[in-house]
Structures are given as structure tokens and as C-alpha cells.
CSV table of C-alpha atoms in Angstrom, one decimal:
chain,number,residue,atom,x,y,z
Z,172,MET,CA,-27.1,-13.4,-29.3
Z,173,ALA,CA,-27.3,-17.2,-28.8
Z,174,LYS,CA,-30.7,-18.8,-29.7
Z,175,GLY,CA,-32.4,-22.3,-30.0
Z,176,PRO,CA,-34.5,-24.1,-27.5
Z,177,ARG,CA,-31.7,-25.2,-25.3
Z,178,TYR,CA,-30.2,-21.7,-24.8
Z,179,ARG,CA,-30.8,-20.4,-21.1
Z,180,VAL,CA,-30.5,-16.8,-20.3
Z,181,GLN,CA,-28.1,-16.3,-17.5
Z,182,PHE,CA,-29.2,-14.6,-14.4
Z,183,ARG,CA,-29.1,-10.5,-14.3
Z,184,ARG,CA,-26.1,-10.3,-12.0
Z,185,ARG,CA,-24.1,-12.8,-14.0
Z,186,ARG,CA,-25.0,-10.7,-17.2
Z,187,GLU,CA,-23.8,-7.9,-15.6
Z,188,GLY,CA,-20.5,-9.3,-14.2
Z,189,LYS,CA,-21.5,-9.0,-10.4
Z,190,THR,CA,-21.9,-12.4,-9.2
Z,191,ASP,CA,-20.3,-15.7,-10.5
Z,192,TYR,CA,-23.0,-18.3,-9.1
Z,193,GLN,CA,-20.9,-21.4,-9.6
Z,194,LEU,CA,-18.4,-19.9,-7.3
Z,195,ARG,CA,-20.9,-18.7,-4.5
Z,196,ARG,CA,-22.6,-22.1,-4.5
Z,197,ALA,CA,-19.2,-23.5,-3.7
Z,198,LEU,CA,-18.5,-21.1,-1.2
Z,199,VAL,CA,-22.0,-21.4,0.5
Z,200,LEU,CA,-21.9,-25.3,0.6
Z,201,SER,CA,-18.4,-25.0,2.5
Z,202,GLU,CA,-20.7,-24.0,5.3
Z,203,LEU,CA,-18.2,-21.3,6.5
Z,204,PRO,CA,-18.9,-17.7,7.0
Z,205,ARG,CA,-17.4,-15.7,4.0
Z,206,LEU,CA,-14.8,-13.1,4.1
Z,207,VAL,CA,-16.3,-10.7,1.6
Z,208,ILE,CA,-13.8,-8.0,0.3
Z,209,ARG,CA,-15.1,-5.5,-2.0
Z,210,GLY,CA,-13.1,-2.1,-3.2
Z,211,THR,CA,-14.2,0.9,-5.1
Z,212,LEU,CA,-11.9,3.6,-6.4
Z,213,LYS,CA,-12.1,5.4,-3.2
Z,214,HIS,CA,-12.8,2.8,-0.5
Z,215,MET,CA,-12.7,-0.5,0.7
Z,216,ILE,CA,-15.4,-2.7,2.2
Z,217,VAL,CA,-14.6,-5.7,4.4
Z,218,GLN,CA,-17.6,-8.0,5.9
Z,219,ILE,CA,-17.9,-11.2,7.3
Z,220,VAL,CA,-21.2,-12.8,5.9
Z,221,LYS,CA,-23.2,-16.0,7.0
Z,222,ALA,CA,-25.5,-17.5,4.3
Z,223,LYS,CA,-29.1,-18.3,5.4
Z,224,ALA,CA,-32.4,-19.4,3.6
Z,225,THR,CA,-33.6,-15.9,4.4
Z,226,GLY,CA,-30.9,-14.1,3.1
Z,227,ASP,CA,-27.1,-13.1,3.8
Z,228,GLU,CA,-26.4,-12.2,7.6
Z,229,VAL,CA,-23.6,-9.8,7.9
Z,230,ILE,CA,-21.7,-11.0,11.1
Z,231,SER,CA,-19.1,-8.0,11.2
Z,232,SER,CA,-18.4,-5.3,9.1
Z,233,ALA,CA,-15.9,-2.6,8.5
Z,234,HIS,CA,-15.6,0.4,5.8
Z,235,SER,CA,-12.5,2.4,5.1
Z,236,ARG,CA,-14.6,5.6,5.7
Z,237,GLU,CA,-14.6,4.4,9.3
Z,238,LEU,CA,-10.6,5.1,9.4
Z,239,THR,CA,-11.0,8.7,8.7
Z,240,LYS,CA,-14.1,9.4,10.7
Z,241,THR,CA,-13.2,7.5,13.7
Z,242,PHE,CA,-9.6,7.1,14.0
Z,243,ASP,CA,-8.1,10.4,12.0
Z,244,TRP,CA,-6.6,8.5,9.1
Z,245,LYS,CA,-5.3,11.4,6.7
Z,246,GLY,CA,-4.2,8.9,3.8
Z,247,HIS,CA,-6.5,7.7,1.0
Z,248,CYS,CA,-9.0,5.3,1.7
Z,249,GLY,CA,-8.6,3.1,-1.1
Z,250,ASN,CA,-5.0,2.1,-0.8
Z,251,ILE,CA,-3.2,-0.6,0.4
Z,252,PRO,CA,-2.5,0.5,4.1
Z,253,ALA,CA,-6.0,1.8,4.3
Z,254,ALA,CA,-7.2,-1.8,3.0
Z,255,TYR,CA,-5.2,-3.8,5.8
Z,256,LEU,CA,-6.4,-1.3,8.6
Z,257,THR,CA,-10.0,-2.0,7.4
Z,258,GLY,CA,-9.4,-5.6,7.5
Z,259,LEU,CA,-8.0,-5.3,10.9
Z,260,LEU,CA,-10.9,-3.5,12.2
Z,261,CYS,CA,-13.2,-6.2,10.6
Z,262,GLY,CA,-11.3,-9.1,11.8
Z,263,PHE,CA,-11.2,-7.9,15.4
Z,264,ARG,CA,-15.1,-7.2,15.7
Z,265,ALA,CA,-15.3,-10.7,14.0
Z,266,VAL,CA,-13.1,-12.5,16.7
Z,267,ALA,CA,-15.4,-10.5,19.3
Z,268,ARG,CA,-18.4,-12.2,18.0
Z,269,GLY,CA,-17.2,-15.6,18.2
Z,270,VAL,CA,-15.9,-15.9,14.4
Z,271,LYS,CA,-12.8,-18.3,14.1
Z,272,LYS,CA,-12.7,-19.4,10.6
Z,273,THR,CA,-14.0,-18.0,7.3
Z,274,ILE,CA,-13.7,-18.6,3.4
Z,275,LEU,CA,-12.3,-15.9,1.1
Z,276,ASP,CA,-14.9,-14.2,-1.3
Z,277,ILE,CA,-13.3,-11.8,-3.6
Z,278,SER,CA,-15.9,-12.6,-6.5
Z,279,LEU,CA,-15.1,-11.6,-10.0
Z,280,GLN,CA,-12.1,-9.3,-8.7
Z,281,SER,CA,-8.5,-10.8,-10.5
Z,282,PRO,CA,-6.6,-12.5,-7.6
Z,283,THR,CA,-3.4,-10.1,-8.2
Z,284,ARG,CA,-0.7,-10.8,-5.6
Z,285,SER,CA,0.0,-8.3,-3.2
Z,286,SER,CA,-3.1,-6.2,-4.2
Z,287,ARG,CA,-5.5,-4.3,-1.9
Z,288,SER,CA,-8.0,-7.3,-1.6
Z,289,PHE,CA,-4.9,-9.6,0.0
Z,290,ALA,CA,-3.9,-6.7,2.2
Z,291,ALA,CA,-7.3,-6.6,3.6
Z,292,LEU,CA,-7.1,-10.5,3.8
Z,293,ARG,CA,-3.7,-10.0,6.0
Z,294,GLY,CA,-5.3,-7.5,8.4
Z,295,VAL,CA,-8.1,-10.3,8.8
Z,296,LEU,CA,-5.5,-12.7,9.5
Z,297,ASP,CA,-3.7,-10.5,11.9
Z,298,ALA,CA,-6.7,-10.1,13.9
Z,299,GLY,CA,-6.7,-13.7,14.5
Z,300,VAL,CA,-9.1,-15.0,12.1
Z,301,SER,CA,-8.4,-18.3,10.1
Z,302,VAL,CA,-8.7,-18.1,6.5
Z,303,ALA,CA,-7.4,-20.5,3.9
Z,304,HIS,CA,-4.6,-18.7,1.8
Z,305,ASP,CA,-1.3,-19.2,-0.1
Z,306,LYS,CA,1.2,-16.9,1.8
Z,307,GLU,CA,2.6,-15.9,-1.4
Z,308,VAL,CA,-0.4,-13.7,-2.5
Z,309,LEU,CA,0.1,-11.5,0.6
Z,310,PRO,CA,1.8,-8.2,0.6
Z,311,ASP,CA,4.9,-8.0,2.6
Z,312,GLU,CA,5.5,-5.5,5.7
Z,313,LYS,CA,6.9,-2.9,3.8
Z,314,ARG,CA,4.1,-2.5,1.5
Z,315,ILE,CA,1.2,-2.7,4.0
Z,316,GLN,CA,3.0,0.4,5.8
Z,317,GLY,CA,3.0,2.2,2.3
Z,318,GLN,CA,6.7,2.0,1.7
Z,319,HIS,CA,5.7,1.9,-2.3
Z,320,ILE,CA,4.1,5.2,-1.6
Z,321,ILE,CA,7.0,6.8,-0.1
Z,322,ASN,CA,9.2,5.7,-2.8
Z,323,TYR,CA,6.8,7.2,-5.2
Z,324,ALA,CA,7.0,10.3,-3.3
Z,325,LYS,CA,10.6,10.5,-3.3
Z,326,GLN,CA,10.7,10.1,-7.1
Z,327,LEU,CA,8.3,13.1,-7.7
Z,328,SER,CA,10.4,15.4,-5.4
Z,329,SER,CA,12.3,16.5,-7.9
Z,330,THR,CA,9.3,17.9,-9.8
Z,331,PRO,CA,7.4,19.8,-7.2
Z,332,GLU,CA,4.5,20.4,-9.3
Z,333,VAL,CA,3.8,17.0,-10.2
Z,334,TYR,CA,4.6,16.0,-6.3
Z,335,LYS,CA,2.0,18.6,-5.2
Z,336,ARG,CA,-0.7,17.5,-8.0
Z,337,ARG,CA,-0.3,13.7,-7.1
Z,338,PHE,CA,-0.4,14.1,-3.5
Z,339,SER,CA,-2.7,17.3,-2.9
Z,340,LYS,CA,-5.1,15.5,-0.5
Z,341,TYR,CA,-2.3,14.2,1.5
Z,342,LEU,CA,-0.7,17.9,1.8
Z,343,LEU,CA,-4.3,19.3,2.2
Z,344,LYS,CA,-4.4,17.1,5.2
Z,345,GLU,CA,-1.0,18.1,6.3
Z,346,LEU,CA,0.3,14.8,5.7
Z,347,SER,CA,3.8,14.2,4.0
Z,348,PRO,CA,3.5,11.2,2.0
Z,349,GLU,CA,7.0,10.4,2.8
Z,350,GLN,CA,5.5,10.0,6.6
Z,351,ILE,CA,2.8,7.5,5.5
Z,352,ALA,CA,4.5,4.5,7.6
Z,353,GLU,CA,4.6,6.5,10.7
Z,354,HIS,CA,1.0,7.5,10.3
Z,355,PHE,CA,0.0,3.9,9.5
Z,356,ALA,CA,1.6,3.0,12.7
Z,357,SER,CA,-0.3,5.5,14.7
Z,358,ILE,CA,-3.7,4.5,13.4
Z,359,LYS,CA,-3.1,1.0,14.0
Z,360,GLU,CA,-2.2,1.5,17.5
Z,361,LYS,CA,-5.5,3.9,17.8
Z,362,ILE,CA,-7.5,0.9,16.6
Z,363,LEU,CA,-5.7,-1.7,19.0
Z,364,SER,CA,-6.1,0.8,22.1
Z,365,SER,CA,-9.8,1.4,21.0
Z,366,LEU,CA,-10.6,-2.3,20.8
Z,367,LYS,CA,-8.9,-2.7,24.3
Z,368,VAL,CA,-11.4,-0.2,25.8
Z,369,GLU,CA,-14.2,-1.9,24.3
Z,370,ALA,CA,-13.2,-5.4,25.5
Z,371,LYS,CA,-13.0,-3.8,29.1
Z,372,LYS,CA,-16.7,-2.7,28.9
Z,373,PRO,CA,-19.1,-4.9,30.7
């Protein structure tokens, strides 16, 4: 460990690899709400957060768990289609609360092209929220719909044991992985329909 009179111990969250304070400072100085996208092994969390002196205020939020509980999503909650749907849900909620423009905050995540973080970003963009980005990092429509999952399932179909093991949770919920694109489209329609109903409420 470094020593000496000029050595300064980093903040705890920086030592733990959780927060880049230089990046956070730049995001806060932009004076725009932050589009915070975080992923775990099983879920995606998308929030739009406004920095205040008293602490961060969450303007809108969506968790991929909602897809299962509210919209009957049968796929994995941490994959690219689920990330897009979570971003779409958060984006529409933000628009309903007057958010028009945000700045992307993926923290210490590696900005990998066509990753689930950028799938969530595309969902927020499709909901009507403006976010500065490079179009090349966004996944294409086929990947958003889960075409890569379909292709992988077809590759494994010749070995039924491996196929059943890899897609056991899909099959348990009576969803064939080859039908993920159709299932995605139906869930997206459910989300749009539910938001239309909410908009009509006084």
C-alpha cells in the first residue's frame, strides 16, 4: 500500500470499485437527470435520478422483476429483450413525469456494444426520452427481440439433453426459446396497452 505525507486514501466506494467520483461529478455538473442502468446476474434495474443537495431523488424507476409479476414475462429477466422492456417501462414513466432529456450513467460497467445496458438505453429512447449516445452501440431490432437466443436454441436442438438443461426455466414456464420473439412482441404490446389505460385515468 502507498505511504507518505501526500498519500490520500480513496473513498470507500471507490476502493470497492462501486463509484467513479470523477465521472459522477461530471454527470452532476451537467444538471440533467441521470439515466442509471444497472444489471445483476438475474435482473436489470433502470432509474432516472436527479441529484440534489439532500441526496439523489428517483424520478422514475423500473425493475425487470415487474415484467414477470405484472406483464407475465416468461423469459429470463436479465437478458437483452428483458433489458429493453425494462428501459421502455422506465422511459414511459419518466415521460409521464415531464422528463424530456437525461444523461447516461452506466458507472463502472464496460461500455460493450449491443450489450444489455444499451438495450435498456434503446428502450428509454423508444419511449421518447432524449439521451446523448452513439447509434453504433445500440443493439439492432433482431437482437432486441431475442434472435440470438433463437439461433442458439436451434444450434442446441440436435442435442436434446443440453437443450433441456440450458433452457430448463423457459420450458418450465411452457415457453419455447424459439418463440421468444413472438413472446417479446406480446409483452411489449401489454406494456403499451397498460400505459394507454393509465394515461386515460383522471
